């Protein structure tokens, strides 16, 4: 390796390591702020909190790597320009392409590392982190209860409350509980102004203590008719304090915090696993559509709607088919058509959400597959934006390069997220949605590379002003003559 290549690599690697670690730390902290308050102070041991932190770091690494490459390329090339090292290299006959050649090879290696992370380590970290977080909530069931909506994580109960507060966040406000444990529907309802949850790690029971509430229960036998059930008695009462236990042994399991229950989510699979799963999902989706279409075809008796041969046509038949029938027959036809149309529309409405969800689930897998490939090339794409941009602005340090890097990456990340959302909603194909960010950024990289190679600025005002000035000069010269 030549001395020049070593120097260029050193100029790039030093800021890259620093920026990568800083960006990784910031992104990890952002994720932790969203989830850490649900873990800290809940009696969870430090090793498991460190595990959660470790898996989060692995998940964020593929996202931090392109930002580090972008920022360090702007800084490295900006420092070379600011210290007039570009001018010295050009005077010695060394082009910009020759200067950045070792950095291109390094960026290709980093893109390969990013692909390995996305294909192998990222799915593993997602699998471990999600199962660890869910198992932590099972060890502390109170953590699984979320205010403002019905919680069904505890089998046999639907629990809703407005607010969860207190040092241990086990105090509840405005509690509503539907007891479904009898498997006979919603026959028992409990409301209370305040409540408290008591549970110990390892215990099979969680205790609810409710204050200032109302209790209602219907005493219905499952083997009675509907008319008799309506006449069955019910009991209700108000209470100042009411305590009952809920069996949560089914939540704890036998594997503890390291158990793995969820393994088949789309972001927990490698590319090979995704490529094996997607055809099965597509086959199931196509079978669902075919079945729904067959049901509609059968319900409207479409097989009876066929054309007679020309030789059998009656020449006296009215071209308006409906007018060939008597009034009573027309009424019967209209009623039959209305009934069948209403039945078909009702069937479509009932199945619409199921079909949409199956299509969206398939889109998740499709988009994840293409996005893994597209995002692994983000290091290379952003390098060809950052390197020429740094040579143009000729500013090093963390000031202007940081602002430019954040702005460029926001555009790239927004394009990537926007494309994924469109693909998940079936507005565009999964392949196009995953590559939208690259389609936006590659032309920008080509433009900046061309201008940096020709030693031009980002925007050359003379390109726009000189033709206008010449135009007015011609006009004034004609007037003078």
Coordinates of C-alpha atoms in Angstrom, one line a residue:
X1 CA 0.0 0.0 0.0
X2 CA 1.3 3.4 -1.0
X3 CA 2.0 6.2 1.5
X4 CA -0.7 8.3 -0.1
X5 CA -3.4 5.6 0.4
X6 CA -2.4 5.1 4.0
X7 CA -2.6 8.8 4.6
X8 CA -6.1 9.0 3.0
X9 CA -7.4 6.0 4.9
X10 CA -6.1 7.4 8.2
X11 CA -7.7 10.8 7.4
X12 CA -11.0 8.9 6.9
X13 CA -10.9 6.2 9.6
X14 CA -10.1 8.5 12.5
X15 CA -13.3 10.7 12.2
X16 CA -15.3 7.6 11.1
X17 CA -14.7 5.7 14.4
X18 CA -15.5 8.9 16.4
X19 CA -18.7 9.8 14.5
X20 CA -19.9 6.2 14.3
X21 CA -19.6 5.8 18.1
X22 CA -21.3 9.1 18.7
X23 CA -24.2 8.5 16.4
X24 CA -24.6 4.9 17.7
X25 CA -24.7 6.3 21.3
X26 CA -27.3 8.9 20.4
X27 CA -29.6 6.5 18.5
X28 CA -29.4 3.9 21.3
X29 CA -30.3 6.5 23.9
X30 CA -33.2 7.6 21.8
X31 CA -34.6 4.0 21.8
X32 CA -33.8 3.5 25.5
X33 CA -35.7 6.6 26.5
X34 CA -38.9 5.2 24.9
X35 CA -38.7 1.8 26.7
X36 CA -36.3 2.2 29.7
X37 CA -38.9 3.8 31.9
X38 CA -41.0 0.6 31.6
X39 CA -38.0 -1.5 32.8
X40 CA -36.0 0.5 35.3
X41 CA -37.2 0.3 38.9
X42 CA -39.4 -2.7 38.2
X43 CA -37.3 -5.2 40.1
X44 CA -35.6 -6.4 36.9
X45 CA -32.0 -7.4 37.5
X46 CA -29.1 -5.5 36.0
X47 CA -27.8 -8.3 33.8
X48 CA -31.1 -8.4 31.9
X49 CA -31.2 -4.6 31.5
X50 CA -27.6 -4.9 30.0
X51 CA -28.9 -7.6 27.7
X52 CA -31.6 -5.3 26.5
X53 CA -29.1 -2.6 25.9
X54 CA -26.8 -5.0 24.0
X55 CA -29.5 -6.2 21.7
X56 CA -30.6 -2.6 21.1
X57 CA -27.1 -1.7 20.1
X58 CA -27.0 -4.5 17.6
X59 CA -30.3 -3.4 16.1
X60 CA -29.1 0.2 15.7
X61 CA -25.7 -0.5 14.3
X62 CA -26.8 -1.0 10.6
X63 CA -28.5 2.4 10.8
X64 CA -25.6 4.2 12.5
X65 CA -23.0 2.8 10.0
X66 CA -24.2 4.8 6.9
X67 CA -24.5 8.0 9.0
X68 CA -20.9 7.5 10.2
X69 CA -19.7 7.0 6.6
X70 CA -21.5 10.1 5.3
X71 CA -20.3 12.4 8.1
X72 CA -16.7 11.1 8.1
X73 CA -16.4 11.4 4.3
X74 CA -17.6 15.0 4.4
X75 CA -15.1 15.7 7.3
X76 CA -12.2 13.9 5.8
X77 CA -12.4 15.4 2.3
X78 CA -13.3 18.8 3.8
X79 CA -10.2 18.7 6.0
X80 CA -8.1 17.9 2.9
X81 CA -9.6 20.9 1.0
X82 CA -9.3 23.2 4.0
X83 CA -5.6 22.4 4.5
X84 CA -4.9 22.9 0.8
X85 CA -3.9 19.3 0.4
X86 CA -6.2 18.9 -2.6
X87 CA -4.3 21.8 -4.3
X88 CA -1.0 20.1 -3.6
X89 CA -2.2 16.8 -4.9
X90 CA -3.6 18.3 -8.1
X91 CA -0.4 20.2 -8.7
X92 CA 1.4 16.9 -8.5
X93 CA -1.0 15.4 -11.1
X94 CA -3.1 13.4 -8.7
X95 CA -6.8 13.5 -9.5
X96 CA -9.7 13.4 -7.1
X97 CA -10.6 9.9 -8.3
X98 CA -7.1 8.7 -7.4
X99 CA -7.3 10.3 -4.0
X100 CA -10.6 8.6 -3.0
X101 CA -9.9 5.2 -4.6
X102 CA -8.8 3.6 -1.3
X103 CA -11.9 5.1 0.4
X104 CA -14.1 3.6 -2.2
X105 CA -12.7 0.1 -1.5
X106 CA -13.1 0.7 2.2
X107 CA -16.7 1.8 1.7
X108 CA -17.5 -1.3 -0.3
X109 CA -16.1 -3.4 2.6
X110 CA -18.3 -1.5 5.0
X111 CA -21.4 -2.1 2.8
X112 CA -20.6 -5.8 2.9
X113 CA -20.3 -5.6 6.7
X114 CA -23.7 -3.8 6.8
X115 CA -25.3 -6.5 4.7
X116 CA -24.0 -9.2 7.0
X117 CA -25.4 -7.3 10.0
X118 CA -28.8 -6.9 8.3
X119 CA -29.0 -10.5 7.2
X120 CA -27.6 -12.3 10.3
X121 CA -27.1 -10.2 13.4
X122 CA -30.1 -7.8 13.0
X123 CA -32.8 -10.6 12.9
X124 CA -31.1 -12.3 15.8
X125 CA -31.1 -9.1 17.9
X126 CA -34.7 -8.3 17.0
X127 CA -35.7 -11.9 18.1
X128 CA -33.9 -11.7 21.4
X129 CA -34.9 -8.1 22.3
X130 CA -38.6 -8.6 21.6
X131 CA -38.8 -11.9 23.5
X132 CA -36.8 -10.5 26.4
X133 CA -39.0 -7.4 26.6
X134 CA -42.2 -9.6 26.5
X135 CA -40.8 -12.0 29.1
X136 CA -39.9 -9.1 31.4
X137 CA -43.5 -7.9 31.1
X138 CA -44.7 -11.4 31.9
X139 CA -42.5 -11.5 35.0
X140 CA -44.0 -8.2 36.0
X141 CA -47.6 -8.4 34.6
X142 CA -48.4 -4.8 35.8
X143 CA -46.0 -3.6 33.2
X144 CA -48.1 -5.2 30.4
X145 CA -51.1 -3.1 31.3
X146 CA -51.3 0.1 29.2
X147 CA -53.6 3.0 30.2
X148 CA -56.3 4.3 27.9
X149 CA -57.3 1.0 26.1
X150 CA -58.5 -2.5 26.9
X151 CA -55.7 -4.9 27.9
X152 CA -56.1 -8.6 27.0
X153 CA -52.7 -9.8 27.9
X154 CA -54.0 -11.5 31.1
X155 CA -56.1 -14.5 30.0
X156 CA -59.8 -14.4 30.8
X157 CA -59.9 -10.6 31.5
X158 CA -60.4 -7.3 29.7
X159 CA -58.9 -4.5 31.8
X160 CA -59.1 -0.8 31.1
X161 CA -58.1 2.2 33.2
X162 CA -57.3 5.9 32.6
X163 CA -54.0 6.3 34.4
X164 CA -51.2 4.3 36.0
X165 CA -49.2 6.1 38.6
X166 CA -47.2 5.7 41.8
X167 CA -43.5 4.9 42.5
X168 CA -44.0 1.3 41.2
X169 CA -46.7 2.4 38.7
X170 CA -49.1 -0.1 40.3
X171 CA -51.9 2.4 41.2
X172 CA -54.8 2.8 38.8
X173 CA -57.4 5.4 38.2
X174 CA -61.0 4.8 36.8
X175 CA -60.8 1.0 36.4
X176 CA -63.1 -1.1 34.3
X177 CA -62.8 -4.9 34.3
X178 CA -64.7 -7.5 32.3
X179 CA -64.4 -11.0 33.8
X180 CA -64.4 -13.5 31.0
X181 CA -62.8 -16.3 32.9
X182 CA -66.0 -18.4 33.0
X183 CA -66.0 -18.7 29.2
X184 CA -69.7 -17.8 29.1
X185 CA -69.3 -14.3 27.7
X186 CA -69.3 -10.9 29.4
X187 CA -71.4 -11.7 32.5
X188 CA -69.3 -10.0 35.2
X189 CA -68.3 -6.4 35.2
X190 CA -66.4 -4.4 37.9
X191 CA -65.8 -0.7 38.0
X192 CA -63.9 1.3 40.5
X193 CA -62.6 4.9 41.0
X194 CA -59.2 3.6 42.2
X195 CA -57.2 0.4 42.2
X196 CA -53.9 -1.2 43.2
X197 CA -52.0 -4.1 41.7
X198 CA -49.9 -6.4 43.9
X199 CA -47.7 -9.1 42.5
X200 CA -44.4 -10.8 43.4
X201 CA -41.9 -12.3 41.1
X202 CA -42.4 -16.0 40.9
X203 CA -46.0 -15.9 42.2
X204 CA -48.7 -17.5 40.2
X205 CA -51.3 -14.9 41.3
X206 CA -51.7 -11.2 40.7
X207 CA -53.9 -9.4 43.3
X208 CA -56.2 -6.5 42.4
X209 CA -57.5 -4.2 45.2
X210 CA -60.2 -1.9 44.1
X211 CA -61.7 1.1 46.0
X212 CA -65.1 2.9 45.7
X213 CA -66.6 0.8 42.9
X214 CA -69.5 -1.2 41.6
X215 CA -69.9 -4.9 41.0
X216 CA -72.5 -6.6 38.6
X217 CA -72.8 -10.3 37.7
X218 CA -75.4 -12.3 35.8
X219 CA -76.0 -15.8 37.1
X220 CA -76.5 -17.6 33.9
X221 CA -76.4 -21.4 33.3
X222 CA -74.9 -22.4 30.0
X223 CA -77.5 -25.2 29.3
X224 CA -80.6 -23.0 29.5
X225 CA -82.4 -21.4 26.6
X226 CA -82.1 -17.7 25.7
X227 CA -85.6 -16.9 27.1
X228 CA -84.8 -18.6 30.4
X229 CA -81.4 -16.8 30.5
X230 CA -83.1 -13.4 30.3
X231 CA -85.2 -14.4 33.4
X232 CA -82.2 -15.6 35.4
X233 CA -81.3 -13.5 38.4
X234 CA -78.3 -11.1 38.6
X235 CA -76.5 -9.6 41.5
X236 CA -75.0 -6.1 42.0
X237 CA -73.4 -4.2 44.8
X238 CA -71.3 -1.2 45.6
X239 CA -68.1 -1.5 47.6
X240 CA -65.5 0.6 49.3
X241 CA -62.8 -2.1 49.0
X242 CA -62.8 -5.2 46.9
X243 CA -60.0 -7.7 46.5
X244 CA -59.6 -10.6 44.2
X245 CA -56.8 -12.7 42.7
X246 CA -56.0 -13.5 39.1
X247 CA -54.1 -16.7 38.1
X248 CA -51.2 -15.6 35.9
X249 CA -49.3 -18.9 35.9
X250 CA -49.9 -19.3 32.1
X251 CA -47.9 -16.1 31.5
X252 CA -44.7 -17.1 33.3
X253 CA -43.8 -20.2 31.4
X254 CA -40.9 -22.4 32.1
X255 CA -38.1 -20.6 30.2
X256 CA -37.9 -17.4 32.3
X257 CA -36.6 -14.3 30.7
X258 CA -34.6 -16.1 28.1
X259 CA -37.6 -18.0 26.6
X260 CA -38.3 -17.5 22.9
X261 CA -42.0 -17.6 22.0
X262 CA -42.0 -15.3 19.0
X263 CA -39.8 -16.4 16.2
X264 CA -41.6 -15.9 12.9
X265 CA -42.0 -12.2 12.6
X266 CA -40.8 -10.7 9.3
X267 CA -37.9 -8.8 10.9
X268 CA -36.7 -11.9 12.7
X269 CA -35.9 -13.8 9.5
X270 CA -32.8 -13.8 7.3
X271 CA -33.0 -13.3 3.6
X272 CA -33.0 -17.1 2.9
X273 CA -35.8 -17.5 5.4
X274 CA -37.8 -14.6 3.9
X275 CA -37.4 -16.0 0.4
X276 CA -38.8 -19.4 1.7
X277 CA -41.7 -17.8 3.6
X278 CA -42.9 -15.3 1.0
X279 CA -44.1 -17.9 -1.6
X280 CA -46.2 -19.7 1.0
X281 CA -47.8 -16.4 2.0
X282 CA -48.5 -15.5 -1.6
X283 CA -50.0 -18.9 -2.2
X284 CA -52.3 -18.5 0.9
X285 CA -53.3 -14.9 -0.2
X286 CA -54.1 -16.1 -3.8
X287 CA -56.1 -19.0 -2.4
X288 CA -58.1 -16.6 -0.2
X289 CA -58.9 -14.3 -3.2
X290 CA -59.8 -17.3 -5.4
X291 CA -62.2 -18.6 -2.7
X292 CA -63.9 -15.3 -2.2
X293 CA -64.2 -14.9 -6.0
X294 CA -65.7 -18.4 -6.2
X295 CA -68.2 -17.6 -3.5
X296 CA -69.4 -14.4 -5.3
X297 CA -69.6 -16.3 -8.6
X298 CA -71.8 -19.0 -7.0
X299 CA -74.0 -16.5 -5.1
X300 CA -74.9 -14.5 -8.1
X301 CA -75.5 -17.6 -10.3
X302 CA -73.1 -16.2 -12.9
X303 CA -72.9 -19.6 -14.6
X304 CA -76.5 -19.1 -15.8
X305 CA -75.6 -15.8 -17.6
X306 CA -74.6 -17.1 -21.1
X307 CA -75.3 -16.0 -24.7
X308 CA -77.6 -17.9 -27.0
X309 CA -76.3 -18.8 -30.5
X310 CA -77.4 -16.4 -33.2
X311 CA -79.5 -19.1 -34.9
X312 CA -81.7 -19.3 -31.8
X313 CA -82.4 -15.6 -31.4
X314 CA -85.9 -14.4 -31.9
X315 CA -86.1 -11.5 -34.4
X316 CA -89.0 -9.9 -32.5
X317 CA -87.0 -9.7 -29.2
X318 CA -86.7 -6.1 -27.9
X319 CA -83.0 -5.0 -27.9
X320 CA -83.6 -3.8 -24.3
X321 CA -83.7 -7.2 -22.6
X322 CA -85.5 -6.1 -19.5
X323 CA -88.5 -4.9 -21.6
X324 CA -89.2 -8.4 -22.9
X325 CA -90.6 -9.5 -19.5
X326 CA -94.0 -8.8 -18.0
X327 CA -94.4 -6.4 -15.1
X328 CA -94.5 -9.1 -12.4
X329 CA -91.5 -10.8 -13.9
X330 CA -89.6 -7.5 -14.0
X331 CA -90.4 -6.9 -10.3
X332 CA -89.2 -10.4 -9.5
X333 CA -86.0 -9.9 -11.4
X334 CA -85.3 -6.6 -9.7
X335 CA -86.0 -8.0 -6.2
X336 CA -83.8 -11.0 -7.0
X337 CA -81.0 -8.8 -8.3
X338 CA -81.3 -6.5 -5.3
X339 CA -81.1 -9.4 -2.8
X340 CA -78.1 -11.0 -4.5
X341 CA -76.3 -7.7 -4.9
X342 CA -76.9 -6.9 -1.2
X343 CA -75.6 -10.3 -0.2
X344 CA -72.5 -9.9 -2.3
X345 CA -71.8 -6.4 -1.0
X346 CA -72.3 -7.7 2.6
X347 CA -69.8 -10.5 1.9
X348 CA -67.3 -8.1 0.4
X349 CA -67.5 -5.8 3.4
X350 CA -67.2 -8.6 5.9
X351 CA -64.1 -10.0 4.1
X352 CA -62.5 -6.7 3.2
X353 CA -60.5 -6.3 6.4
X354 CA -59.3 -9.9 6.3
X355 CA -58.1 -9.6 2.8
X356 CA -56.4 -6.2 3.5
X357 CA -54.6 -7.6 6.5
X358 CA -53.4 -10.7 4.6
X359 CA -52.1 -8.4 1.8
X360 CA -50.4 -6.1 4.3
X361 CA -48.8 -9.0 6.1
X362 CA -47.4 -10.2 2.8
X363 CA -46.2 -6.7 2.0
X364 CA -44.3 -6.6 5.3
X365 CA -42.3 -9.7 4.3
X366 CA -41.8 -8.5 0.7
X367 CA -40.7 -5.0 1.8
X368 CA -38.3 -6.4 4.4
X369 CA -36.7 -8.6 1.8
X370 CA -35.9 -5.9 -0.7
X371 CA -35.2 -3.3 2.0
X372 CA -32.4 -5.4 3.5
X373 CA -30.6 -5.4 0.1
X374 CA -31.3 -1.7 -0.6
X375 CA -30.2 -0.5 2.8
X376 CA -27.0 -2.5 2.8
X377 CA -25.8 -0.3 -0.1
X378 CA -26.6 2.9 1.8
X379 CA -23.0 3.2 2.9
X380 CA -21.8 3.3 -0.7
X381 CA -24.5 5.7 -1.9
X382 CA -24.0 8.1 0.9
X383 CA -20.2 8.0 0.5
X384 CA -20.5 9.2 -3.1
X385 CA -22.6 12.1 -1.8
X386 CA -20.4 12.9 1.2
X387 CA -17.0 12.7 -0.5
X388 CA -17.6 15.1 -3.3
X389 CA -19.6 17.4 -1.0
X390 CA -16.6 17.6 1.4
X391 CA -14.2 18.4 -1.5
X392 CA -16.5 21.2 -2.7
X393 CA -17.3 22.9 0.7
X394 CA -13.7 22.4 1.9
X395 CA -14.6 22.6 5.6
X396 CA -13.6 20.1 8.2
X397 CA -14.6 19.7 11.9
X398 CA -18.1 19.0 13.3
X399 CA -19.8 22.2 12.3
X400 CA -21.0 22.5 8.7
X401 CA -20.3 18.8 7.9
X402 CA -22.6 17.8 10.7
X403 CA -25.4 20.0 9.5
X404 CA -25.0 18.8 5.9
X405 CA -24.8 15.1 7.0
X406 CA -27.9 15.3 9.1
X407 CA -29.9 17.1 6.3
X408 CA -28.8 14.5 3.7
X409 CA -29.5 11.5 5.9
X410 CA -32.9 12.9 6.9
X411 CA -33.8 13.1 3.2
X412 CA -32.5 9.5 2.7
X413 CA -34.3 8.1 5.7
X414 CA -37.5 9.9 4.9
X415 CA -37.4 8.6 1.3
X416 CA -36.8 5.1 2.6
X417 CA -39.6 5.3 5.2
X418 CA -42.0 6.9 2.8
X419 CA -41.3 4.1 0.2
X420 CA -41.8 1.4 2.8
X421 CA -45.1 2.8 4.0
X422 CA -46.4 3.1 0.4
X423 CA -45.3 -0.5 -0.3
X424 CA -46.9 -1.8 2.9
X425 CA -50.2 -0.2 1.9
X426 CA -49.9 -1.8 -1.6
X427 CA -49.7 1.7 -3.3
X428 CA -46.5 0.7 -5.0
X429 CA -44.5 -2.5 -5.4
X430 CA -42.2 -3.7 -2.6
X431 CA -39.1 -3.5 -4.8
X432 CA -39.9 0.1 -5.8
X433 CA -40.7 1.2 -2.3
X434 CA -37.4 -0.2 -1.0
X435 CA -35.3 1.5 -3.7
X436 CA -37.0 5.0 -3.7
X437 CA -34.4 6.5 -1.4
X438 CA -31.6 5.2 -3.6
X439 CA -33.4 6.5 -6.8
X440 CA -33.5 9.9 -5.2
X441 CA -29.9 10.0 -3.8
X442 CA -28.0 8.3 -6.7
X443 CA -28.6 11.2 -9.2
X444 CA -27.5 13.7 -6.5
X445 CA -24.3 11.7 -5.9
X446 CA -23.6 11.6 -9.6
X447 CA -24.1 15.4 -9.9
X448 CA -21.9 16.2 -6.9
X449 CA -19.2 13.8 -8.2
X450 CA -19.1 15.5 -11.6
X451 CA -18.9 19.0 -10.1
X452 CA -16.2 18.0 -7.7
X453 CA -14.2 16.3 -10.5
X454 CA -14.4 19.5 -12.5
X455 CA -13.6 21.6 -9.4
X456 CA -16.9 23.5 -9.5
X457 CA -19.1 24.6 -6.7
X458 CA -22.4 23.1 -5.8
X459 CA -24.2 25.9 -7.6
X460 CA -22.4 28.1 -10.1
X461 CA -24.3 31.4 -10.3
X462 CA -22.4 32.4 -13.5
X463 CA -24.1 29.6 -15.3
X464 CA -27.5 31.4 -14.8
X465 CA -26.3 35.0 -14.7
X466 CA -24.0 35.2 -17.8
X467 CA -26.6 34.3 -20.4
X468 CA -29.0 36.8 -18.9
X469 CA -26.3 39.5 -18.9
X470 CA -25.3 38.8 -22.5
X471 CA -29.0 38.9 -23.5
X472 CA -29.5 42.4 -22.1
X473 CA -26.1 43.6 -23.5
X474 CA -27.3 42.6 -27.0
X475 CA -30.6 44.5 -26.5
X476 CA -28.9 47.7 -25.3
X477 CA -26.3 47.5 -28.1
X478 CA -29.1 47.3 -30.7
X479 CA -30.8 50.4 -29.2
X480 CA -27.5 52.4 -29.3
X481 CA -26.9 51.5 -32.9

